[in-house]
PDB file of C-alpha atoms in Angstrom:
ATOM      1  CA  ARG A 244     127.783 -79.572   0.279  1.00 85.00           C
ATOM      2  CA  ALA A 245     127.092 -82.122  -2.356  1.00 90.00           C
ATOM      3  CA  THR A 246     124.843 -85.159  -1.806  1.00 90.00           C
ATOM      4  CA  ASP A 247     124.075 -88.067  -3.971  1.00 89.00           C
ATOM      5  CA  TYR A 248     121.187 -90.443  -3.702  1.00 88.00           C
ATOM      6  CA  ARG A 249     118.515 -92.163  -5.767  1.00 88.00           C
ATOM      7  CA  GLN A 250     114.869 -93.194  -5.070  1.00 87.00           C
ATOM      8  CA  ASN A 251     112.190 -94.999  -7.000  1.00 86.00           C
ATOM      9  CA  LEU A 252     108.498 -95.470  -6.281  1.00 85.00           C
ATOM     10  CA  THR A 253     105.394 -96.148  -8.191  1.00 89.00           C
ATOM     11  CA  THR A 254     102.306 -94.102  -7.174  1.00 91.00           C
ATOM     12  CA  PRO A 255      98.689 -94.979  -8.062  1.00 95.00           C
ATOM     13  CA  TRP A 256      95.882 -92.616  -9.261  1.00 96.00           C
ATOM     14  CA  LEU A 257      92.261 -93.422  -9.860  1.00 97.00           C
ATOM     15  CA  ALA A 258      89.327 -91.317 -11.118  1.00 97.00           C
ATOM     16  CA  VAL A 259      85.621 -91.873 -11.855  1.00 98.00           C
ATOM     17  CA  THR A 260      83.342 -89.585 -13.784  1.00 97.00           C
ATOM     18  CA  GLN A 261      79.576 -89.610 -14.361  1.00 97.00           C
ATOM     19  CA  GLN A 262      77.862 -87.535 -17.047  1.00 95.00           C
ATOM     20  CA  LEU A 263      74.566 -86.264 -15.605  1.00 93.00           C
ATOM     21  CA  GLY A 264      73.486 -84.693 -18.873  1.00 90.00           C
ATOM     22  CA  PRO A 265      74.917 -83.048 -22.041  1.00 90.00           C
ATOM     23  CA  GLN A 266      76.290 -80.111 -19.920  1.00 93.00           C
ATOM     24  CA  THR A 267      76.940 -81.451 -16.443  1.00 96.00           C
ATOM     25  CA  MET A 268      79.558 -83.889 -15.193  1.00 97.00           C
ATOM     26  CA  VAL A 269      80.546 -85.072 -11.648  1.00 98.00           C
ATOM     27  CA  TYR A 270      83.798 -86.713 -10.800  1.00 98.00           C
ATOM     28  CA  ALA A 271      85.806 -88.193  -7.919  1.00 98.00           C
ATOM     29  CA  SER A 272      89.533 -88.911  -7.826  1.00 98.00           C
ATOM     30  CA  TRP A 273      92.117 -90.276  -5.514  1.00 98.00           C
ATOM     31  CA  GLY A 274      95.845 -90.421  -5.916  1.00 97.00           C
ATOM     32  CA  GLN A 275      99.254 -90.447  -4.277  1.00 96.00           C
ATOM     33  CA  GLY A 276     102.266 -88.241  -4.952  1.00 94.00           C
ATOM     34  CA  LEU A 277     105.916 -88.548  -4.190  1.00 92.00           C
ATOM     35  CA  GLU A 278     108.263 -86.120  -2.433  1.00 90.00           C
ATOM     36  CA  SER A 279     111.911 -86.594  -1.634  1.00 91.00           C
ATOM     37  CA  ALA A 280     114.138 -85.122   1.031  1.00 92.00           C
ATOM     38  CA  VAL A 281     117.770 -85.465   2.009  1.00 93.00           C
ATOM     39  CA  ALA A 282     119.589 -84.224   5.143  1.00 93.00           C
ATOM     40  CA  PRO A 283     121.942 -81.348   4.406  1.00 91.00           C
ATOM     41  CA  ASN A 284     125.572 -82.598   4.306  1.00 93.00           C
ATOM     42  CA  ARG A 285     126.621 -80.568   7.311  1.00 93.00           C
ATOM     43  CA  PRO A 286     128.487 -81.625  10.437  1.00 94.00           C
ATOM     44  CA  ARG A 287     125.648 -80.674  12.761  1.00 94.00           C
ATOM     45  CA  PHE A 288     123.315 -83.308  11.316  1.00 95.00           C
ATOM     46  CA  THR A 289     123.519 -86.878  12.690  1.00 96.00           C
ATOM     47  CA  ASN A 290     122.263 -88.175   9.287  1.00 95.00           C
ATOM     48  CA  ALA A 291     124.247 -85.722   7.077  1.00 94.00           C
ATOM     49  CA  GLY A 292     123.864 -86.377   3.455  1.00 93.00           C
ATOM     50  CA  GLN A 293     121.406 -89.258   3.939  1.00 94.00           C
ATOM     51  CA  ALA A 294     118.068 -89.452   2.123  1.00 94.00           C
ATOM     52  CA  LEU A 295     114.847 -90.001   4.091  1.00 94.00           C
ATOM     53  CA  PRO A 296     112.475 -92.756   3.103  1.00 92.00           C
ATOM     54  CA  ALA A 297     110.277 -91.721   0.104  1.00 90.00           C
ATOM     55  CA  LEU A 298     107.568 -89.315   1.307  1.00 93.00           C
ATOM     56  CA  LYS A 299     104.111 -90.066  -0.091  1.00 93.00           C
ATOM     57  CA  SER A 300     101.305 -87.544  -0.187  1.00 96.00           C
ATOM     58  CA  ARG A 301      97.598 -88.386  -0.689  1.00 96.00           C
ATOM     59  CA  GLN A 302      94.890 -86.455  -2.420  1.00 97.00           C
ATOM     60  CA  ILE A 303      91.042 -86.924  -2.659  1.00 98.00           C
ATOM     61  CA  GLU A 304      88.867 -84.675  -4.798  1.00 98.00           C
ATOM     62  CA  LEU A 305      85.154 -84.541  -5.539  1.00 98.00           C
ATOM     63  CA  GLY A 306      83.813 -82.116  -8.091  1.00 98.00           C
ATOM     64  CA  VAL A 307      81.208 -81.014 -10.539  1.00 97.00           C
ATOM     65  CA  LYS A 308      81.585 -79.202 -13.853  1.00 97.00           C
ATOM     66  CA  ARG A 309      78.975 -77.608 -16.092  1.00 95.00           C
ATOM     67  CA  THR A 310      79.330 -76.024 -19.586  1.00 93.00           C
ATOM     68  CA  ASP A 311      76.808 -74.373 -21.799  1.00 90.00           C
ATOM     69  CA  GLU A 312      76.779 -71.652 -24.406  1.00 87.00           C
ATOM     70  CA  HIS A 313      77.029 -68.723 -21.982  1.00 91.00           C
ATOM     71  CA  LEU A 314      78.267 -70.273 -18.715  1.00 93.00           C
ATOM     72  CA  GLU A 315      81.155 -72.495 -17.571  1.00 95.00           C
ATOM     73  CA  GLY A 316      81.529 -73.389 -13.998  1.00 97.00           C
ATOM     74  CA  ALA A 317      83.377 -75.923 -11.754  1.00 97.00           C
ATOM     75  CA  LEU A 318      83.281 -76.585  -8.033  1.00 98.00           C
ATOM     76  CA  ALA A 319      85.668 -79.025  -6.223  1.00 98.00           C
ATOM     77  CA  LEU A 320      86.133 -80.244  -2.643  1.00 98.00           C
ATOM     78  CA  PHE A 321      89.633 -81.490  -1.898  1.00 98.00           C
ATOM     79  CA  ASP A 322      91.537 -83.168   0.970  1.00 98.00           C
ATOM     80  CA  ILE A 323      95.273 -83.361   0.710  1.00 97.00           C
ATOM     81  CA  GLU A 324      97.853 -84.855   3.133  1.00 97.00           C
ATOM     82  CA  ARG A 325     101.429 -83.978   2.709  1.00 95.00           C
ATOM     83  CA  PRO A 326     104.277 -85.456   4.848  1.00 95.00           C
ATOM     84  CA  ARG A 327     106.565 -82.783   6.557  1.00 94.00           C
ATOM     85  CA  VAL A 328     110.201 -83.015   7.470  1.00 93.00           C
ATOM     86  CA  ALA A 329     111.894 -80.973  10.123  1.00 91.00           C
ATOM     87  CA  SER A 330     115.286 -80.538  11.733  1.00 91.00           C
ATOM     88  CA  LEU A 331     114.833 -81.967  15.203  1.00 92.00           C
ATOM     89  CA  GLY A 332     117.193 -80.946  17.985  1.00 92.00           C
ATOM     90  CA  PRO A 333     119.040 -77.783  18.965  1.00 91.00           C
ATOM     91  CA  CYS A 334     121.037 -77.775  15.683  1.00 90.00           C
ATOM     92  CA  ASN A 335     123.769 -75.503  17.196  1.00 91.00           C
ATOM     93  CA  VAL A 336     126.739 -77.861  17.378  1.00 95.00           C
ATOM     94  CA  ASP A 337     128.022 -80.973  15.519  1.00 95.00           C
ATOM     95  CA  ASP A 338     125.831 -83.980  15.736  1.00 95.00           C
ATOM     96  CA  SER A 339     122.993 -81.985  17.491  1.00 95.00           C
ATOM     97  CA  CYS A 340     120.414 -82.147  14.741  1.00 94.00           C
ATOM     98  CA  THR A 341     118.515 -84.892  12.803  1.00 95.00           C
ATOM     99  CA  LEU A 342     116.290 -84.374   9.736  1.00 94.00           C
ATOM    100  CA  ALA A 343     113.356 -86.557  10.116  1.00 94.00           C
ATOM    101  CA  LEU A 344     109.620 -86.964   9.301  1.00 94.00           C
ATOM    102  CA  ASP A 345     107.579 -84.699  11.515  1.00 94.00           C
ATOM    103  CA  GLY A 346     103.978 -85.419  10.978  1.00 94.00           C
ATOM    104  CA  ASN A 347     101.986 -84.087   8.042  1.00 95.00           C
ATOM    105  CA  ALA A 348     100.108 -81.053   6.795  1.00 96.00           C
ATOM    106  CA  ARG A 349      96.454 -81.561   5.914  1.00 97.00           C
ATOM    107  CA  HIS A 350      94.856 -79.242   3.340  1.00 97.00           C
ATOM    108  CA  ARG A 351      91.017 -79.289   3.029  1.00 98.00           C
ATOM    109  CA  GLY A 352      89.157 -76.757   0.955  1.00 97.00           C
ATOM    110  CA  ILE A 353      86.718 -75.725  -1.724  1.00 98.00           C
ATOM    111  CA  ASP A 354      87.873 -74.442  -5.090  1.00 98.00           C
ATOM    112  CA  GLY A 355      85.411 -72.801  -7.583  1.00 98.00           C
ATOM    113  CA  GLN A 356      85.544 -71.122 -10.935  1.00 97.00           C
ATOM    114  CA  VAL A 357      82.888 -69.591 -13.176  1.00 97.00           C
ATOM    115  CA  ALA A 358      82.984 -67.921 -16.481  1.00 97.00           C
ATOM    116  CA  LEU A 359      80.095 -65.906 -17.921  1.00 96.00           C
ATOM    117  CA  ARG A 360      79.741 -64.743 -21.581  1.00 94.00           C
ATOM    118  CA  LEU A 361      77.227 -62.059 -22.340  1.00 92.00           C
ATOM    119  CA  ALA A 362      77.319 -60.367 -25.753  1.00 90.00           C
ATOM    120  CA  ASP A 363      80.725 -58.555 -25.880  1.00 93.00           C
ATOM    121  CA  TRP A 364      81.473 -59.169 -22.169  1.00 95.00           C
ATOM    122  CA  THR A 365      83.312 -62.094 -20.623  1.00 96.00           C
ATOM    123  CA  LEU A 366      83.527 -62.374 -16.836  1.00 97.00           C
ATOM    124  CA  GLN A 367      85.625 -64.891 -15.002  1.00 97.00           C
ATOM    125  CA  LEU A 368      85.774 -65.542 -11.314  1.00 98.00           C
ATOM    126  CA  GLY A 369      87.798 -68.020  -9.268  1.00 98.00           C
ATOM    127  CA  ALA A 370      88.040 -68.439  -5.498  1.00 98.00           C
ATOM    128  CA  MET A 371      89.466 -70.872  -3.043  1.00 98.00           C
ATOM    129  CA  TRP A 372      88.884 -71.444   0.663  1.00 98.00           C
ATOM    130  CA  LEU A 373      91.569 -73.532   2.318  1.00 97.00           C
ATOM    131  CA  ASN A 374      91.822 -74.949   5.877  1.00 97.00           C
ATOM    132  CA  ALA A 375      95.434 -76.099   6.372  1.00 96.00           C
ATOM    133  CA  GLU A 376      96.718 -77.577   9.664  1.00 96.00           C
ATOM    134  CA  ARG A 377      99.689 -79.453  10.940  1.00 95.00           C
ATOM    135  CA  ARG A 378      99.136 -82.904  12.506  1.00 95.00           C
ATOM    136  CA  GLY A 379     101.364 -85.338  14.281  1.00 94.00           C
ATOM    137  CA  THR A 380     104.074 -82.890  14.981  1.00 93.00           C
ATOM    138  CA  SER A 381     106.759 -83.667  17.574  1.00 91.00           C
ATOM    139  CA  ASN A 382     105.916 -80.272  19.223  1.00 90.00           C
ATOM    140  CA  PRO A 383     102.458 -80.486  20.775  1.00 91.00           C
ATOM    141  CA  ALA A 384     102.229 -76.657  20.753  1.00 91.00           C
ATOM    142  CA  LEU A 385     102.248 -76.692  16.968  1.00 91.00           C
ATOM    143  CA  GLU A 386      99.445 -79.211  16.596  1.00 93.00           C
ATOM    144  CA  GLY A 387      96.641 -77.724  14.512  1.00 93.00           C
ATOM    145  CA  THR A 388      98.511 -74.600  13.501  1.00 95.00           C
ATOM    146  CA  ARG A 389      98.592 -73.449   9.912  1.00 95.00           C
ATOM    147  CA  PRO A 390     101.644 -74.454   7.794  1.00 95.00           C
ATOM    148  CA  GLU A 391     103.853 -71.626   6.561  1.00 95.00           C
ATOM    149  CA  ASN A 392     103.370 -69.976   3.172  1.00 96.00           C
ATOM    150  CA  VAL A 393      99.714 -71.109   2.748  1.00 95.00           C
ATOM    151  CA  PRO A 394      96.972 -68.481   2.236  1.00 97.00           C
ATOM    152  CA  ALA A 395      93.557 -69.377   3.733  1.00 96.00           C
ATOM    153  CA  ARG A 396      91.722 -67.529   0.934  1.00 97.00           C
ATOM    154  CA  THR A 397      92.500 -66.614  -2.696  1.00 98.00           C
ATOM    155  CA  LEU A 398      90.513 -64.645  -5.305  1.00 98.00           C
ATOM    156  CA  ARG A 399      90.909 -64.236  -9.044  1.00 98.00           C
ATOM    157  CA  ALA A 400      88.648 -62.094 -11.146  1.00 98.00           C
ATOM    158  CA  ASN A 401      88.987 -61.142 -14.822  1.00 98.00           C
ATOM    159  CA  VAL A 402      86.737 -59.075 -17.112  1.00 98.00           C
ATOM    160  CA  ALA A 403      87.152 -58.659 -20.912  1.00 97.00           C
ATOM    161  CA  TYR A 404      85.212 -56.428 -23.313  1.00 97.00           C
ATOM    162  CA  ARG A 405      85.255 -56.731 -27.126  1.00 95.00           C
ATOM    163  CA  ILE A 406      85.190 -53.392 -28.942  1.00 94.00           C
ATOM    164  CA  GLY A 407      82.583 -53.715 -31.702  1.00 88.00           C
ATOM    165  CA  ALA A 408      83.818 -50.716 -33.544  1.00 90.00           C
ATOM    166  CA  VAL A 409      87.274 -52.235 -33.960  1.00 92.00           C
ATOM    167  CA  PRO A 410      87.099 -55.883 -34.957  1.00 91.00           C
ATOM    168  CA  GLY A 411      89.534 -58.106 -32.963  1.00 92.00           C
ATOM    169  CA  LEU A 412      90.175 -55.528 -30.228  1.00 96.00           C
ATOM    170  CA  GLU A 413      89.635 -56.655 -26.619  1.00 97.00           C
ATOM    171  CA  LEU A 414      90.144 -54.653 -23.385  1.00 97.00           C
ATOM    172  CA  GLN A 415      91.118 -56.715 -20.220  1.00 97.00           C
ATOM    173  CA  GLY A 416      91.252 -56.220 -16.497  1.00 98.00           C
ATOM    174  CA  GLY A 417      91.999 -58.507 -13.591  1.00 98.00           C
ATOM    175  CA  LEU A 418      92.095 -58.583  -9.767  1.00 98.00           C
ATOM    176  CA  THR A 419      94.175 -61.025  -7.760  1.00 98.00           C
ATOM    177  CA  ALA A 420      93.970 -61.185  -3.930  1.00 98.00           C
ATOM    178  CA  GLU A 421      95.353 -63.469  -1.237  1.00 98.00           C
ATOM    179  CA  SER A 422      94.933 -63.564   2.503  1.00 97.00           C
ATOM    180  CA  ASN A 423      97.867 -63.556   4.939  1.00 97.00           C
ATOM    181  CA  ARG A 424     100.475 -66.314   5.204  1.00 97.00           C
ATOM    182  CA  VAL A 425     102.447 -67.820   8.117  1.00 96.00           C
ATOM    183  CA  VAL A 426     106.193 -67.173   7.845  1.00 97.00           C
ATOM    184  CA  LEU A 427     107.748 -69.423  10.514  1.00 94.00           C
ATOM    185  CA  PRO A 428     106.961 -73.068  11.197  1.00 91.00           C
ATOM    186  CA  TYR A 429     107.518 -72.638  14.982  1.00 89.00           C
ATOM    187  CA  ASP A 430     105.505 -69.365  15.464  1.00 91.00           C
ATOM    188  CA  GLU A 431     102.117 -68.929  13.772  1.00 91.00           C
ATOM    189  CA  SER A 432     101.882 -65.401  14.940  1.00 92.00           C
ATOM    190  CA  VAL A 433     104.570 -64.174  12.423  1.00 95.00           C
ATOM    191  CA  ARG A 434     102.754 -63.527   9.143  1.00 96.00           C
ATOM    192  CA  ILE A 435     102.920 -61.468   5.980  1.00 97.00           C
ATOM    193  CA  PRO A 436      99.645 -59.490   5.544  1.00 97.00           C
ATOM    194  CA  ASP A 437      96.885 -59.793   2.907  1.00 97.00           C
ATOM    195  CA  TRP A 438      97.651 -58.348  -0.498  1.00 97.00           C
ATOM    196  CA  SER A 439      95.831 -57.529  -3.814  1.00 97.00           C
ATOM    197  CA  ARG A 440      96.864 -56.481  -7.343  1.00 97.00           C
ATOM    198  CA  VAL A 441      95.064 -54.955 -10.351  1.00 98.00           C
ATOM    199  CA  ASP A 442      96.285 -55.697 -13.935  1.00 98.00           C
ATOM    200  CA  VAL A 443      94.986 -54.137 -17.139  1.00 98.00           C
ATOM    201  CA  GLY A 444      95.644 -54.771 -20.796  1.00 98.00           C
ATOM    202  CA  ALA A 445      94.494 -54.991 -24.332  1.00 97.00           C
ATOM    203  CA  ARG A 446      94.638 -57.487 -27.181  1.00 96.00           C
ATOM    204  CA  TRP A 447      94.156 -56.965 -30.886  1.00 95.00           C
ATOM    205  CA  THR A 448      93.970 -59.796 -33.459  1.00 94.00           C
ATOM    206  CA  GLN A 449      94.162 -58.879 -37.088  1.00 90.00           C
ATOM    207  CA  ARG A 450      94.562 -60.741 -40.398  1.00 87.00           C
ATOM    208  CA  VAL A 451      97.383 -59.867 -42.831  1.00 87.00           C
ATOM    209  CA  GLY A 452      96.919 -62.065 -45.777  1.00 84.00           C
ATOM    210  CA  SER A 453      97.115 -65.612 -44.622  1.00 86.00           C
ATOM    211  CA  THR A 454      98.886 -64.535 -41.265  1.00 90.00           C
ATOM    212  CA  SER A 455      97.103 -63.844 -38.033  1.00 93.00           C
ATOM    213  CA  LEU A 456      98.754 -61.239 -35.878  1.00 94.00           C
ATOM    214  CA  THR A 457      97.996 -60.848 -32.078  1.00 96.00           C
ATOM    215  CA  TRP A 458      99.144 -57.605 -30.490  1.00 96.00           C
ATOM    216  CA  ARG A 459      99.161 -57.456 -26.678  1.00 97.00           C
ATOM    217  CA  VAL A 460      99.944 -54.526 -24.273  1.00 98.00           C
ATOM    218  CA  GLY A 461      99.347 -54.341 -20.572  1.00 97.00           C
ATOM    219  CA  VAL A 462     100.303 -53.145 -17.128  1.00 98.00           C
ATOM    220  CA  ASP A 463     100.720 -55.593 -14.185  1.00 97.00           C
ATOM    221  CA  ASN A 464     100.250 -54.118 -10.689  1.00 98.00           C
ATOM    222  CA  LEU A 465      98.603 -50.970 -11.989  1.00 97.00           C
ATOM    223  CA  ALA A 466      98.619 -49.219  -8.653  1.00 97.00           C
ATOM    224  CA  ASP A 467     102.336 -50.078  -8.090  1.00 97.00           C
ATOM    225  CA  ARG A 468     101.529 -51.618  -4.734  1.00 96.00           C
ATOM    226  CA  ARG A 469     104.195 -53.045  -2.471  1.00 96.00           C
ATOM    227  CA  ALA A 470     103.698 -56.290  -0.587  1.00 97.00           C
ATOM    228  CA  TRP A 471     105.306 -59.582   0.275  1.00 97.00           C
ATOM    229  CA  ALA A 472     103.712 -62.127  -2.094  1.00 96.00           C
ATOM    230  CA  GLU A 473     105.144 -65.362  -0.675  1.00 96.00           C
ATOM    231  CA  SER A 474     106.991 -66.620   2.351  1.00 95.00           C
ATOM    232  CA  PRO A 475     108.644 -70.000   1.623  1.00 95.00           C
ATOM    233  CA  TYR A 476     110.576 -71.694   4.482  1.00 92.00           C
ATOM    234  CA  GLN A 477     113.469 -73.892   3.357  1.00 85.00           C
ATOM    235  CA  PHE A 478     116.676 -75.145   4.891  1.00 79.00           C
ATOM    236  CA  ASP A 479     115.749 -73.659   8.263  1.00 82.00           C
ATOM    237  CA  HIS A 480     115.512 -70.235   6.680  1.00 90.00           C
ATOM    238  CA  ALA A 481     112.566 -67.990   5.955  1.00 94.00           C
ATOM    239  CA  TYR A 482     112.495 -66.269   2.584  1.00 96.00           C
ATOM    240  CA  LEU A 483     110.255 -63.316   1.582  1.00 96.00           C
ATOM    241  CA  TYR A 484     109.425 -62.792  -2.038  1.00 96.00           C
ATOM    242  CA  PRO A 485     108.190 -59.350  -2.945  1.00 97.00           C
ATOM    243  CA  MET A 486     105.370 -58.639  -5.412  1.00 96.00           C
ATOM    244  CA  ALA A 487     106.734 -57.235  -8.624  1.00 96.00           C
ATOM    245  CA  PRO A 488     106.333 -53.454  -8.980  1.00 97.00           C
ATOM    246  CA  ARG A 489     104.319 -51.860 -11.817  1.00 98.00           C
ATOM    247  CA  THR A 490     105.421 -53.668 -14.914  1.00 97.00           C
ATOM    248  CA  TRP A 491     104.672 -52.784 -18.655  1.00 97.00           C
ATOM    249  CA  ARG A 492     104.492 -55.545 -21.149  1.00 97.00           C
ATOM    250  CA  ALA A 493     104.034 -55.782 -24.856  1.00 97.00           C
ATOM    251  CA  SER A 494     104.218 -58.556 -27.466  1.00 97.00           C
ATOM    252  CA  ILE A 495     103.217 -59.692 -30.846  1.00 95.00           C
ATOM    253  CA  ASP A 496     102.487 -63.254 -32.006  1.00 94.00           C
ATOM    254  CA  ALA A 497     102.250 -64.366 -35.571  1.00 93.00           C
ATOM    255  CA  ALA A 498     100.353 -67.550 -36.759  1.00 91.00           C
ATOM    256  CA  PHE A 499     100.945 -68.673 -40.324  1.00 86.00           C
TER     257      PHE A 499
END
């Protein structure tokens, strides 16, 4: 049922960088974000259709970046706190449920990327380790549990090879993998399992007069694996999003 409300808030952000040399930089940043929530306009909510006070998140990040002729890399430590809202009460009859702030979710982790260029080869690797936990919840049994739809580990790997005999032709391959995710906010034991996916493709760039043409062809999810890729929880319902099946793609771009 329709709701109508308006919120305004100014959030700060601050960052400091230090150049350690021509190729290396360190940085630190701090900022706040804004999220908004409104109680569903349903009879079972005591605050039906009412907006909650603006929800402010906070993020701190420390990192280092390095770039040279053959290597690019970045490593970041982050600490994020996001407020959480929940429907409190039995929520089974009219006026039995209240949408309210229910603690926060703290996400702390390490995120790293590296790209290596060697002759005709380009290798890229990205990984993240994440420790997420709920804090300040109204249910003590959920204190310290992992929030729903958050993987603890992710991995991205890509490789590309330029074919010297065919100028402009590049073969590509990629691996994506994520660890399991919690499905329900009130039961950490219900999870979707780990999954991984392999993609392959090719790109060919050619000149036709003053026009540059880029041809692309590829296959996503080469092995046609089946998995639940995400498990968002919204409006007191759990949703499961499947990973797309094997998908062929082709395109051409023209730059004049």
